[in-house]
XYZ file of C-alpha atoms in Angstrom:
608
model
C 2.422 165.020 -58.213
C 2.625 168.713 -59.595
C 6.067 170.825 -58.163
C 4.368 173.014 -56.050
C 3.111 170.018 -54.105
C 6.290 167.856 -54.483
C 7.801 170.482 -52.561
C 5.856 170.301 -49.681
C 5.947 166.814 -49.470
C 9.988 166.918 -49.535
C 9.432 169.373 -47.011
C 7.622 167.548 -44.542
C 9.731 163.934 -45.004
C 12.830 166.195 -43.919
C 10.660 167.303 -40.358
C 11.356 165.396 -36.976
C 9.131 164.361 -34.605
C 9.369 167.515 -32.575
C 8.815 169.793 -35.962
C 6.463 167.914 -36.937
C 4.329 168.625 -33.853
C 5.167 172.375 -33.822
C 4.019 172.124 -37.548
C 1.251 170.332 -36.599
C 0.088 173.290 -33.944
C 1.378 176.117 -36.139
C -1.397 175.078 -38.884
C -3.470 173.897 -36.057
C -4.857 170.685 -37.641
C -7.284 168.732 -35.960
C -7.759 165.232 -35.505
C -10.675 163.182 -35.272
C -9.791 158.974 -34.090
C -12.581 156.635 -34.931
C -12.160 153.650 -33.115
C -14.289 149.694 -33.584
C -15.824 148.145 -30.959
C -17.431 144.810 -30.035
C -16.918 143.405 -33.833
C -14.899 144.015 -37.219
C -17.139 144.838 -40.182
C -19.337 147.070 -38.714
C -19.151 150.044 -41.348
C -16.607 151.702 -39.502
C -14.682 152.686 -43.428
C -18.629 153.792 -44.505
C -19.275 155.442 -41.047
C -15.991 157.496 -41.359
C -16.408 158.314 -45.102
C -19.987 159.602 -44.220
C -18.822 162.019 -41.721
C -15.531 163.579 -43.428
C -17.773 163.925 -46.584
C -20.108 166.183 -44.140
C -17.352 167.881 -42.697
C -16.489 168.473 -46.456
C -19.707 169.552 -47.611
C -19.796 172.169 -44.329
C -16.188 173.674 -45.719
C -14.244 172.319 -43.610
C -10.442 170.830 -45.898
C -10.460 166.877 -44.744
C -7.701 164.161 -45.130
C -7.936 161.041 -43.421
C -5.966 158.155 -42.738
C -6.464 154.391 -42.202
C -4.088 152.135 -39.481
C -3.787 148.790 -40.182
C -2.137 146.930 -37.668
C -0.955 144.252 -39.628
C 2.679 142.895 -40.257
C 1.851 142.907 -44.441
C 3.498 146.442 -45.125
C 0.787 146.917 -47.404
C -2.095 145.441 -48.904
C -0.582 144.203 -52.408
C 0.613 140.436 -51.318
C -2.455 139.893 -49.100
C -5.030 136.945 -50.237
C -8.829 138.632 -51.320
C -10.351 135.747 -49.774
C -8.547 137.058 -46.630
C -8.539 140.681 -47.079
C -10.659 141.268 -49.662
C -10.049 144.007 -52.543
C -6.411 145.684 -52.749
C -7.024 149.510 -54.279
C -4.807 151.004 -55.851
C -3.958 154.804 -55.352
C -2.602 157.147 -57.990
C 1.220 156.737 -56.792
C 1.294 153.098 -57.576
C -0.023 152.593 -53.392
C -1.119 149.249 -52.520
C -3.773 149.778 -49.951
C -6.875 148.775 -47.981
C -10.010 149.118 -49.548
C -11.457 151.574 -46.839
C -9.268 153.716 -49.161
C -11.626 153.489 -52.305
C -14.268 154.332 -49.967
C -12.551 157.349 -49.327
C -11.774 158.266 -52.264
C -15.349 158.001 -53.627
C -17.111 160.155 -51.164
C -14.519 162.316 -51.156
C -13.695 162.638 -55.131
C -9.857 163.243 -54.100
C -6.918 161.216 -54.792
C -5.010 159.964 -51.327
C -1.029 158.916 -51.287
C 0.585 155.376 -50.149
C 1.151 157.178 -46.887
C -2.160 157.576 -45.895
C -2.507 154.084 -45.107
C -0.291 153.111 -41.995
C 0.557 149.450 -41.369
C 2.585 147.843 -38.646
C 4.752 146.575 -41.129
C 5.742 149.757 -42.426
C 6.505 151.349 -39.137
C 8.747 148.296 -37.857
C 10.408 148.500 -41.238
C 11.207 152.322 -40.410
C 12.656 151.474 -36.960
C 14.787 148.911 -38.327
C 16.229 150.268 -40.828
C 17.023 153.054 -38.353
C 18.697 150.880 -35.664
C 20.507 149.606 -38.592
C 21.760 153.020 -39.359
C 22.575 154.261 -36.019
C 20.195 156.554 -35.958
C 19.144 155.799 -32.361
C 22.678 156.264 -31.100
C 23.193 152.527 -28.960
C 19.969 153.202 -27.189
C 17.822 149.963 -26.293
C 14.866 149.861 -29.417
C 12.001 149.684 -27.886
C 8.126 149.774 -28.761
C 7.463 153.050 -25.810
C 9.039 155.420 -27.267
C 10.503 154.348 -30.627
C 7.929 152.671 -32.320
C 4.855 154.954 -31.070
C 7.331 157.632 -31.659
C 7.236 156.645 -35.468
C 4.079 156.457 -35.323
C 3.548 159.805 -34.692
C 5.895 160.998 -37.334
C 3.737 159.301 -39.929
C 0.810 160.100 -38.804
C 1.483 164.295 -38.265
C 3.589 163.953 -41.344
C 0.595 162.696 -43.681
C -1.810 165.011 -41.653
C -0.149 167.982 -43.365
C -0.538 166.972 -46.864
C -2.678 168.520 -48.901
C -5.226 166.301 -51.196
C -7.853 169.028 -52.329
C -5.788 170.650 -54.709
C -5.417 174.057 -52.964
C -1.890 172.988 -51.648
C -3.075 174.017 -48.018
C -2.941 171.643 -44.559
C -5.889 169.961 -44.346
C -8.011 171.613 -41.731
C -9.639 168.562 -39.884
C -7.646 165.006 -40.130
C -10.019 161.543 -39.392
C -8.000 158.474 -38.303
C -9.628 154.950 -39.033
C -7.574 152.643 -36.602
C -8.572 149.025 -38.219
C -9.441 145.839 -36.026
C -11.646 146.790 -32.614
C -10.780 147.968 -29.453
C -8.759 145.127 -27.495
C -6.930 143.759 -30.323
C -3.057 142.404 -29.369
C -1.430 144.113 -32.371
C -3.627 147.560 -32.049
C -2.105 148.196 -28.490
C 0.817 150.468 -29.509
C -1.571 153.044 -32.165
C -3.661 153.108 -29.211
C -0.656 154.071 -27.272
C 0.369 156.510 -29.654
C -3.247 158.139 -30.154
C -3.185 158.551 -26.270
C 0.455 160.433 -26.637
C -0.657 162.143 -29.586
C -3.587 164.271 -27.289
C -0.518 165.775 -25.014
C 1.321 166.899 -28.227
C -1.433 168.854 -30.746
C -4.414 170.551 -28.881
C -7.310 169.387 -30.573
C -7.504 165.577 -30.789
C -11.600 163.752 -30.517
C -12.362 159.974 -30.160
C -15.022 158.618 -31.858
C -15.788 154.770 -30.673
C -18.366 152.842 -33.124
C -19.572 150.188 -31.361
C -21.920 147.092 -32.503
C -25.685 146.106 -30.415
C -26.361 142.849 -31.023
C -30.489 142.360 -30.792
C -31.174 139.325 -28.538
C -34.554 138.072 -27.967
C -36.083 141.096 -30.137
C -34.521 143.510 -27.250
C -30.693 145.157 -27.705
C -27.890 144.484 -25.332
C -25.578 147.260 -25.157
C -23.264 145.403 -22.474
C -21.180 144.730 -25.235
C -20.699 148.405 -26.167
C -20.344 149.374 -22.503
C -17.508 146.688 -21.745
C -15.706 148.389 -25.521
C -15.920 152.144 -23.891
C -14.227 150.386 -20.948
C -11.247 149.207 -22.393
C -11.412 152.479 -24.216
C -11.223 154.174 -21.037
C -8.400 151.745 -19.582
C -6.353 152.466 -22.879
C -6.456 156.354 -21.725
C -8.842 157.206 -24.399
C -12.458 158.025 -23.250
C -14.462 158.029 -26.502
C -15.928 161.681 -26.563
C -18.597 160.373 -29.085
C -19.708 157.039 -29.364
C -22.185 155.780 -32.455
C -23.931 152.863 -31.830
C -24.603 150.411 -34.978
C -27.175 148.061 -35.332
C -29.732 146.164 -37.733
C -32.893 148.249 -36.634
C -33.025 151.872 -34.724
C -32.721 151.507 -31.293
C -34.740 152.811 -28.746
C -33.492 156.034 -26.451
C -33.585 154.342 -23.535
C -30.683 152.460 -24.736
C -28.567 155.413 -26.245
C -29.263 157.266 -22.641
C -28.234 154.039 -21.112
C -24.905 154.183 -23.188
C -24.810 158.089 -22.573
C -24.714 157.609 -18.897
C -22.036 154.867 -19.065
C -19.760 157.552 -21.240
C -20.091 160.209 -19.092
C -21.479 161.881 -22.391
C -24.211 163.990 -23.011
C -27.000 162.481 -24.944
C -25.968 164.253 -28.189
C -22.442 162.567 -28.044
C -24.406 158.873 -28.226
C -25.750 158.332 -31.624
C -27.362 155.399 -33.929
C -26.738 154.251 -37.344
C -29.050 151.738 -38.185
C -28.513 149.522 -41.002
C -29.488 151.250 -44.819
C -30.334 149.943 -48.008
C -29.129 152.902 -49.510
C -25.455 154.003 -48.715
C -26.203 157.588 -49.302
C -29.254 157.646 -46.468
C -25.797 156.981 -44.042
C -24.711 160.663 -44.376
C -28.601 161.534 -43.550
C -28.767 159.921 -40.277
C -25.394 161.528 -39.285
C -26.599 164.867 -40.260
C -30.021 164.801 -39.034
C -28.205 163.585 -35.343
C -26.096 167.078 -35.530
C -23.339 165.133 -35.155
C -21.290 167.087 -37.470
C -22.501 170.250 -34.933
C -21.399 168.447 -32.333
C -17.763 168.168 -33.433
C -17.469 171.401 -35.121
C -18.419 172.697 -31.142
C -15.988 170.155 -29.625
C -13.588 171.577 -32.028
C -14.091 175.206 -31.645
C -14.983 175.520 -35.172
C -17.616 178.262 -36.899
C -21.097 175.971 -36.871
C -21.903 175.366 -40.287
C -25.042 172.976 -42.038
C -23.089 170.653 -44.744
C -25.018 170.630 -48.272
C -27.175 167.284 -48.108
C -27.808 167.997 -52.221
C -26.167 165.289 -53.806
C -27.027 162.605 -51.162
C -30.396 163.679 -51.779
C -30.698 163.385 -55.134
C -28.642 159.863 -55.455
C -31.542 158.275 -52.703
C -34.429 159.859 -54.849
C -32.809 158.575 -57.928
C -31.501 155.137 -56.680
C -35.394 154.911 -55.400
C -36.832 155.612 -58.911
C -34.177 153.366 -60.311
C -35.236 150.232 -58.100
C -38.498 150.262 -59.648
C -37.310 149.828 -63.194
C -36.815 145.965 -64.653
C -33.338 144.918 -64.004
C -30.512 144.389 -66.292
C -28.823 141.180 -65.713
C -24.636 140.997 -65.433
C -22.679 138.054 -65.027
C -18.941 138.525 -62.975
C -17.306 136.115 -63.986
C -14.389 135.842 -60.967
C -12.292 133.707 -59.124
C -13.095 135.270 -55.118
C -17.191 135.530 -55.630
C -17.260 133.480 -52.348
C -16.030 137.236 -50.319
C -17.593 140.065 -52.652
C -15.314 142.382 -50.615
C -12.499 141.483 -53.590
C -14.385 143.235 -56.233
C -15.440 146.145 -53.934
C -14.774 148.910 -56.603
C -16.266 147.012 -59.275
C -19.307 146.774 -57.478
C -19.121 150.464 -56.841
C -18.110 151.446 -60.347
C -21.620 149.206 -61.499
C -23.411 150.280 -59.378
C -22.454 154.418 -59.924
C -22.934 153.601 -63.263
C -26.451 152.595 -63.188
C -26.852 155.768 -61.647
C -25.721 157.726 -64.543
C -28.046 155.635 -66.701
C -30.694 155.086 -64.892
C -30.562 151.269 -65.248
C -31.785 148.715 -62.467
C -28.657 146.272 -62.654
C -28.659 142.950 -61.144
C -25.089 141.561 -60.517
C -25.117 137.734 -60.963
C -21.650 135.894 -60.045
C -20.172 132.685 -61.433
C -17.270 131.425 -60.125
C -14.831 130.812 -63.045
C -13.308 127.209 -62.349
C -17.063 125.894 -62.855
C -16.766 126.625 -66.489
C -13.838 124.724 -67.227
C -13.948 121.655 -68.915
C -12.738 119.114 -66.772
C -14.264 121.304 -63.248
C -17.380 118.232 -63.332
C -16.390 114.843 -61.384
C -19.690 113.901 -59.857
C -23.151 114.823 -59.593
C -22.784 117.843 -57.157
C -19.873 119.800 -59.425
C -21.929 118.603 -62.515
C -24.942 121.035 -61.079
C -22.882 123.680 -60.064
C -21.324 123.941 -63.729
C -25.314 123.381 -65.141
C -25.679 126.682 -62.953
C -23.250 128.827 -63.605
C -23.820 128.312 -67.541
C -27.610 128.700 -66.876
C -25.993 132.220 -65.342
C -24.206 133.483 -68.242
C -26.714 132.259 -70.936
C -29.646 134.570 -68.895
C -27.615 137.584 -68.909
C -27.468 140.602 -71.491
C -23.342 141.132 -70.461
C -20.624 139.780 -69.212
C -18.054 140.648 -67.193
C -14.299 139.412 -66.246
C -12.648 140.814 -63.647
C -9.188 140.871 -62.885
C -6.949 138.235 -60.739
C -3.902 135.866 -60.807
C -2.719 132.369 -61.201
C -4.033 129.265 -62.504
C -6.769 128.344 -60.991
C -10.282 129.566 -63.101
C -8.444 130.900 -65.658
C -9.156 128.729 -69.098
C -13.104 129.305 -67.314
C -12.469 132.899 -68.052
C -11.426 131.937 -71.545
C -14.679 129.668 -71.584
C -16.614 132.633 -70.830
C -15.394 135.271 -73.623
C -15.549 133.104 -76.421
C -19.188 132.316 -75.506
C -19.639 136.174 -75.214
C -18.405 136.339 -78.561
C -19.702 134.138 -80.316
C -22.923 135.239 -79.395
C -22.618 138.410 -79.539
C -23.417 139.282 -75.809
C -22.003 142.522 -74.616
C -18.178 141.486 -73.048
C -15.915 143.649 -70.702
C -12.895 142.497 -69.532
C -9.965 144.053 -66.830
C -6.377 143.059 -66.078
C -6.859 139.438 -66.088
C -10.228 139.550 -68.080
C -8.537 141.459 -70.451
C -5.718 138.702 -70.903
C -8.160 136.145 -70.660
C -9.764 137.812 -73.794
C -7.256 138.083 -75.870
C -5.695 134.723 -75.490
C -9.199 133.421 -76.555
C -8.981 135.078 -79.399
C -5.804 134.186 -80.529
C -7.039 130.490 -79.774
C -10.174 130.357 -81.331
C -9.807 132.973 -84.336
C -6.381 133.430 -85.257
C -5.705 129.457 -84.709
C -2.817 129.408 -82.308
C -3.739 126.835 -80.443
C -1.280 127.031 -77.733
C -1.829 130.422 -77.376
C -1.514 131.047 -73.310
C 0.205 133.560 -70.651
C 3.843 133.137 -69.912
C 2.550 133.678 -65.852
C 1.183 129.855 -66.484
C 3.881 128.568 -68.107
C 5.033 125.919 -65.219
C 1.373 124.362 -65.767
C 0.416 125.014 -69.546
C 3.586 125.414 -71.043
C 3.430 127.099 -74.485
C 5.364 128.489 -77.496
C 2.961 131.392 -78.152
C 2.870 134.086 -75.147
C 0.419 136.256 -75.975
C 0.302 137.507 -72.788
C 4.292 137.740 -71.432
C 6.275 138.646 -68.322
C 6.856 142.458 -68.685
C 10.391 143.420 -68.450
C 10.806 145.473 -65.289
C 8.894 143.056 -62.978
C 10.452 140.984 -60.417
C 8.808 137.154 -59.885
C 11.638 136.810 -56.601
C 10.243 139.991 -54.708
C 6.746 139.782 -55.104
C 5.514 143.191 -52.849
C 5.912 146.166 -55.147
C 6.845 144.732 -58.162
C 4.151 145.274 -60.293
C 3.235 147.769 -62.586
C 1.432 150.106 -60.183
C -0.638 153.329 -60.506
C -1.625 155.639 -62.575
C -0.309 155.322 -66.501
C -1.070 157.484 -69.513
C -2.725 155.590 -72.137
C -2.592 157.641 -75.833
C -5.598 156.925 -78.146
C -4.659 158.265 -81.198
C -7.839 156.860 -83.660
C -10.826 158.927 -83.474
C -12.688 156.290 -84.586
C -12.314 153.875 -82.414
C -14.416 152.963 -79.383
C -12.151 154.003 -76.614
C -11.509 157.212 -78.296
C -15.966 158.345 -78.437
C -15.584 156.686 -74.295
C -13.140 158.886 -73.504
C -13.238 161.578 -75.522
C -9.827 162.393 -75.067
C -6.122 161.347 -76.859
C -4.729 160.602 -73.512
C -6.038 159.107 -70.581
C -4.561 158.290 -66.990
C -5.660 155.227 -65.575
C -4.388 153.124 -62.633
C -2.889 150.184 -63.502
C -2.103 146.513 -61.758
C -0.160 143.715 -63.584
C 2.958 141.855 -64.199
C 2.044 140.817 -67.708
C 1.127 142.297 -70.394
C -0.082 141.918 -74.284
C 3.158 140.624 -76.361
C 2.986 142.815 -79.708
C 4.935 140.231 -81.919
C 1.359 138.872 -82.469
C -0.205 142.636 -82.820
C -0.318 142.495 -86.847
C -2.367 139.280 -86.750
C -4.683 140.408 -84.397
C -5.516 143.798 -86.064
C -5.734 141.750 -89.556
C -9.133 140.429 -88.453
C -10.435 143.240 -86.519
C -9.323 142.889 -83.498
C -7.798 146.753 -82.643
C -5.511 147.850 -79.867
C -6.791 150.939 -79.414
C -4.759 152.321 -76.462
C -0.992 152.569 -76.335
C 1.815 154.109 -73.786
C 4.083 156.427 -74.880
C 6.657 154.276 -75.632
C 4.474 152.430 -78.185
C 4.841 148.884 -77.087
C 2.340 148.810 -73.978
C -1.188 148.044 -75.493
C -3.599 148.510 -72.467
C -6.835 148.439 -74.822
C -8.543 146.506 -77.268
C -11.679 146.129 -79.132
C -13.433 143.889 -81.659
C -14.866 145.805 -84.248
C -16.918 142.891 -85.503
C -19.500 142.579 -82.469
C -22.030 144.765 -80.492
C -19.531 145.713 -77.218
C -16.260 143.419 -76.603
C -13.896 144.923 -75.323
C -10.867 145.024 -72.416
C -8.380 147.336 -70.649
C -5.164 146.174 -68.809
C -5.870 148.616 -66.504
C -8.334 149.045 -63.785
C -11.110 151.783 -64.527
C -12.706 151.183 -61.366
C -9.955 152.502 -58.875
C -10.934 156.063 -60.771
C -14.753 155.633 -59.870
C -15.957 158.323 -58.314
C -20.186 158.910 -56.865
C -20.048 161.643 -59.077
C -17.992 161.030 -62.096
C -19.114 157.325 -63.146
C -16.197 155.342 -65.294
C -16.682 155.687 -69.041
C -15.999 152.153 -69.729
C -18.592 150.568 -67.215
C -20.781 153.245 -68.530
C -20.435 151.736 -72.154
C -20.793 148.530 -71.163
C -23.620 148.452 -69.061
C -25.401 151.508 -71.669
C -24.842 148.342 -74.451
C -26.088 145.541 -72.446
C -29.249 147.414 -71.464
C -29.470 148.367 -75.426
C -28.548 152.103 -75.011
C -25.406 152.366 -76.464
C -26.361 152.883 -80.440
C -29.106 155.377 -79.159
C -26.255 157.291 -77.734
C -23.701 157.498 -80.039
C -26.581 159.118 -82.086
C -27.554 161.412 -80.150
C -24.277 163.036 -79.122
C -22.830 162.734 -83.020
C -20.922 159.639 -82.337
C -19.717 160.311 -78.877
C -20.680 158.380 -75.568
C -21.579 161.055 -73.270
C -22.688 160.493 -69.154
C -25.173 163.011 -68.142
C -26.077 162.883 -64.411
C -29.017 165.683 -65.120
C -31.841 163.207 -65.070
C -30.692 162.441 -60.945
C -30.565 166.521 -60.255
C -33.656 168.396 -61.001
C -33.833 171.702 -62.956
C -33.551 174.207 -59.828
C -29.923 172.844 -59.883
C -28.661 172.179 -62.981
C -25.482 174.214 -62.981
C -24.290 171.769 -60.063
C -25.283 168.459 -61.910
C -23.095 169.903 -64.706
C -20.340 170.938 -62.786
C -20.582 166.981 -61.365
C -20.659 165.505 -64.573
């Protein structure tokens, strides 16, 4: 965080509630509440994303924030099986993964604070009573907590993420969970509050239609804008998703329940392409329709870019695919590789490569994983898996469990030469096989498995100013400078750059008492901190693409500025790599001209 905007932050944590809201008016910041209804995991983050993109792309200076109501005060000791994906922000943030979304239609950078959890806000009332701050008044949810509430939210609303160090104009709130949830009750509450305080505050209820019987039942979404109503919040648009479009008797049915006008009801049917999402907003005038509400200048938002990626991600489907095995230990809920998914699938973009993700679940590799006939054809799979694809992958994760399948899976990567990426965990799992199966250690393990493989060699080791009592915050967290100092190497033609910034996610890290042996036979750490004893890269010199980063490249993915390393990897296994490096005198270069036609060009550039 540059001065300039350190200073407004510092500004703003100083503010009370009552400043807050005169600051709030002064700048006169809107806010826009999207609420769920009838079911979770309805697109609500995608939904959201679509429409402050639009509201972007019209001129209008966005910032949005997500509520989760649950007790975790963040995301970072959650289970993915549970929660799926924790992303990681620039400031080290532990957050939901509706915040990647964000970040990639927006191409900003968001703060911890912009994701609000229960947790956090009992945490600040506590620690207040504990202070005396309320003055031996009773604590009590109305008005302390949804008084806290408020503070966070008008406090956040004001901070500027677009890098002109002005209020954002128009603020979107994603309240997680749906409409009648116990632990939502009290942002609900405080939403309600919030439209007496500031002047312009709009609800936005997304509601599912289940399709019975090949007709759709909006009952469901009528009985959600009722509790809406009883909550003191009538929805003043409601967007209706469902599997097909529905049929306008059904949205005037809806539109009559609302007391809305049949603008104010839209539908977003389910897409194949993400990008078509911001279409079907757009082409409803939805976007008109809250600009009015608002009292805002009507403006068209530039549909260019969404264009171009569906005519592009159209062409691309047509080409043969490109196989890629993630090998992972949560492929049963592909929500907890989210950005990994993204930063694939952005990357095909760039290349124009049809990429088919293929996942293998990491314990099925392990030796001793096959005890009868059923785990014996689940391991027969998952090697049938990796042997059929032209690169593999190994994402990050913790503990014990899958690990040494990991290890399985880079040494068959390298001893065949297949193109190998690995990330935080991957990247450990990489180098321990290594040191293993080449150098000849052959106790050669992580001190974080110590209790169950115990070992005398830690290649991978504990890292100094991490905490194993306090688990929540301990890590090494956000974004890092890396130094690449050879010119050489293959980082260094990726990145094009001596130092990069990259956000990082670990306890452990690579122990550089065994960095001499290592670099004897090839194997190069390529990327360095600044105090010269944190090696977050490595490559092996000695083989078409293996390579690993302790830090995440993926949490950096934007739709519009594809990760360098996924790039490289996926440009190898497709066979582009050594065709690249040619052409652009050694140097991997991304060009997204071939997705933006001629008439354009200067934008495609300025994307790239």
């Amino acid at each position: 965080m540059d001065q300039e905007l350190q200073e407004i932050y510092d500004k703003l944590q100083k503010m009370d509630l009552d400043e807050l809201i005169g600051e709030v008016n002064k700048t006169k910041t809107k806010f826009l509440v999207v609420c769920g209804g009838v079911a979770s995991g309805i697109g609500k983050g995608i939904t959201i994303s679509s429409i402050a993109s639009l509201l972007q792309r019209a001129g209008s200076r966005v910032s949005l924030i997500k509520i989760d109501p649950y007790l975790n005060q963040d995301a970072g000791t959650m289970s993915p099986f549970e929660h799926g994906e924790c992303y990681v922000l620039n400031d080290g943030g532990e957050v939901d993964l509706d915040l990647g979304n964000y970040e990639r239609f927006l191409e900003v950078n968001f703060t911890k604070d912009h994701n609000i959890t229960s947790g956090k806000v009992y945490d600040d009332v506590l620690r207040g009573e504990r202070a005396g701050n309320y003055l031996g008044k009773t604590v009590q949810f109305i008005p302390h907590v949804t008084n806290k509430i408020k503070e966070r939210i008008l406090r956040v609303s004001q901070i500027p993420i677009d890098g002109t160090l002005l209020p954002p104009e128009i603020c979107l709130i994603e309240i997680g969970g749906t409409v009648g949830d116990q632990e939502s009750i009290f942002f609900y509450e405080t939403i309600r509050q919030l439209k007496n305080d500031v002047k312009d505050v709009l609800v936005i209820l997304i509601a599912y239609v289940p399709k019975i019987k090949d007709e759709y039942k909006t009952k469901p979404s009528q009985n959600a804008i009722r509790n809406m109503n009883q909550l003191g919040l009538n929805p003043n648009i409601v967007v209706l998703r469902s599997q097909q479009e529905i049929d306008e008797h059904s949205l005037r049915k809806v539109a009559a329940y609302s007391n809305l006008q049949e603008s104010e009801v839209i539908n977003i049917p389910d897409k194949k392409i993400l990008f078509e999402v911001p279409y079907v907003i757009a082409k409803a005038m939805l976007i008109q329709t809250i600009q009015s509400r608002f009292n805002l200048p009507i403006k068209l938002s530039d549909l260019y870019v969404y264009k171009c990626f569906c005519r592009h991600l159209q062409i691309i489907e047509e080409l043969p695919k490109i196989q890629i095995c993630i090998v992972g230990k949560y492929i049963t809920f592909k929500d907890a590789y989210l950005s990994i998914i993204k930063a694939f699938e952005v990357a095909g973009f760039a290349l124009t490569v049809s990429l088919k993700l293929c996942w293998v679940e990491s314990i099925q590799l392990e030796d001793d994983f096959v005890k009868d006939e059923e785990t014996k054809l689940q391991a027969e799979k998952a090697w049938e898996i990796i042997k059929s694809s032209k690169g593999i992958f190994i994402p990050g994760g913790y503990g014990n469990r899958g690990f040494r399948g990991k290890i399985k899976a880079a040494q068959y990567a390298r001893e065949n030469k297949i193109p190998c990426f690995g990330v935080c965990f991957g990247f450990q799992a990489m180098v321990i096989e290594y040191a293993i199966n080449v150098l000849g250690i052959a106790d050669a393990y992580s001190e974080e498995h110590e209790d169950k493989f115990p070992s005398k060699n830690h290649i991978i080791k504990l890292l100094p100013d991490t905490s194993l009592d306090i688990l929540g915050g301990t890590m090494r967290l956000g974004t890092k400078k890396t130094i690449i100092s050879d010119k050489s190497s293959l980082a260094y033609k990726m990145y094009q750059k001596s130092e990069i910034f990259e956000r990082h996610r670990h306890r452990y890290e690579f122990n550089k008492d065994y960095l001499e042996q290592y670099e004897k036979t090839g194997f190069k750490f390529s990327g360095v901190d600044e105090t010269g004893i944190r090696y977050s890269v490595f490559e092996f010199q000695n083989h078409p693409f293996y390579f690993g980063t302790q830090f995440h490249p993926e949490f950096n993915n934007k739709y519009t500025k594809p990760c360098p390393t996924y790039c490289a990897f996926l440009a190898s296994a497709a066979g582009k790599l050594e065709d690249n490096l040619k052409k652009n005198n050694g140097l991997f270069k991304i060009s997204l001209l071939d997705a933006f036609p001629d008439e354009k060009k200067n934008i495609a550039n300025n994307i790239v």
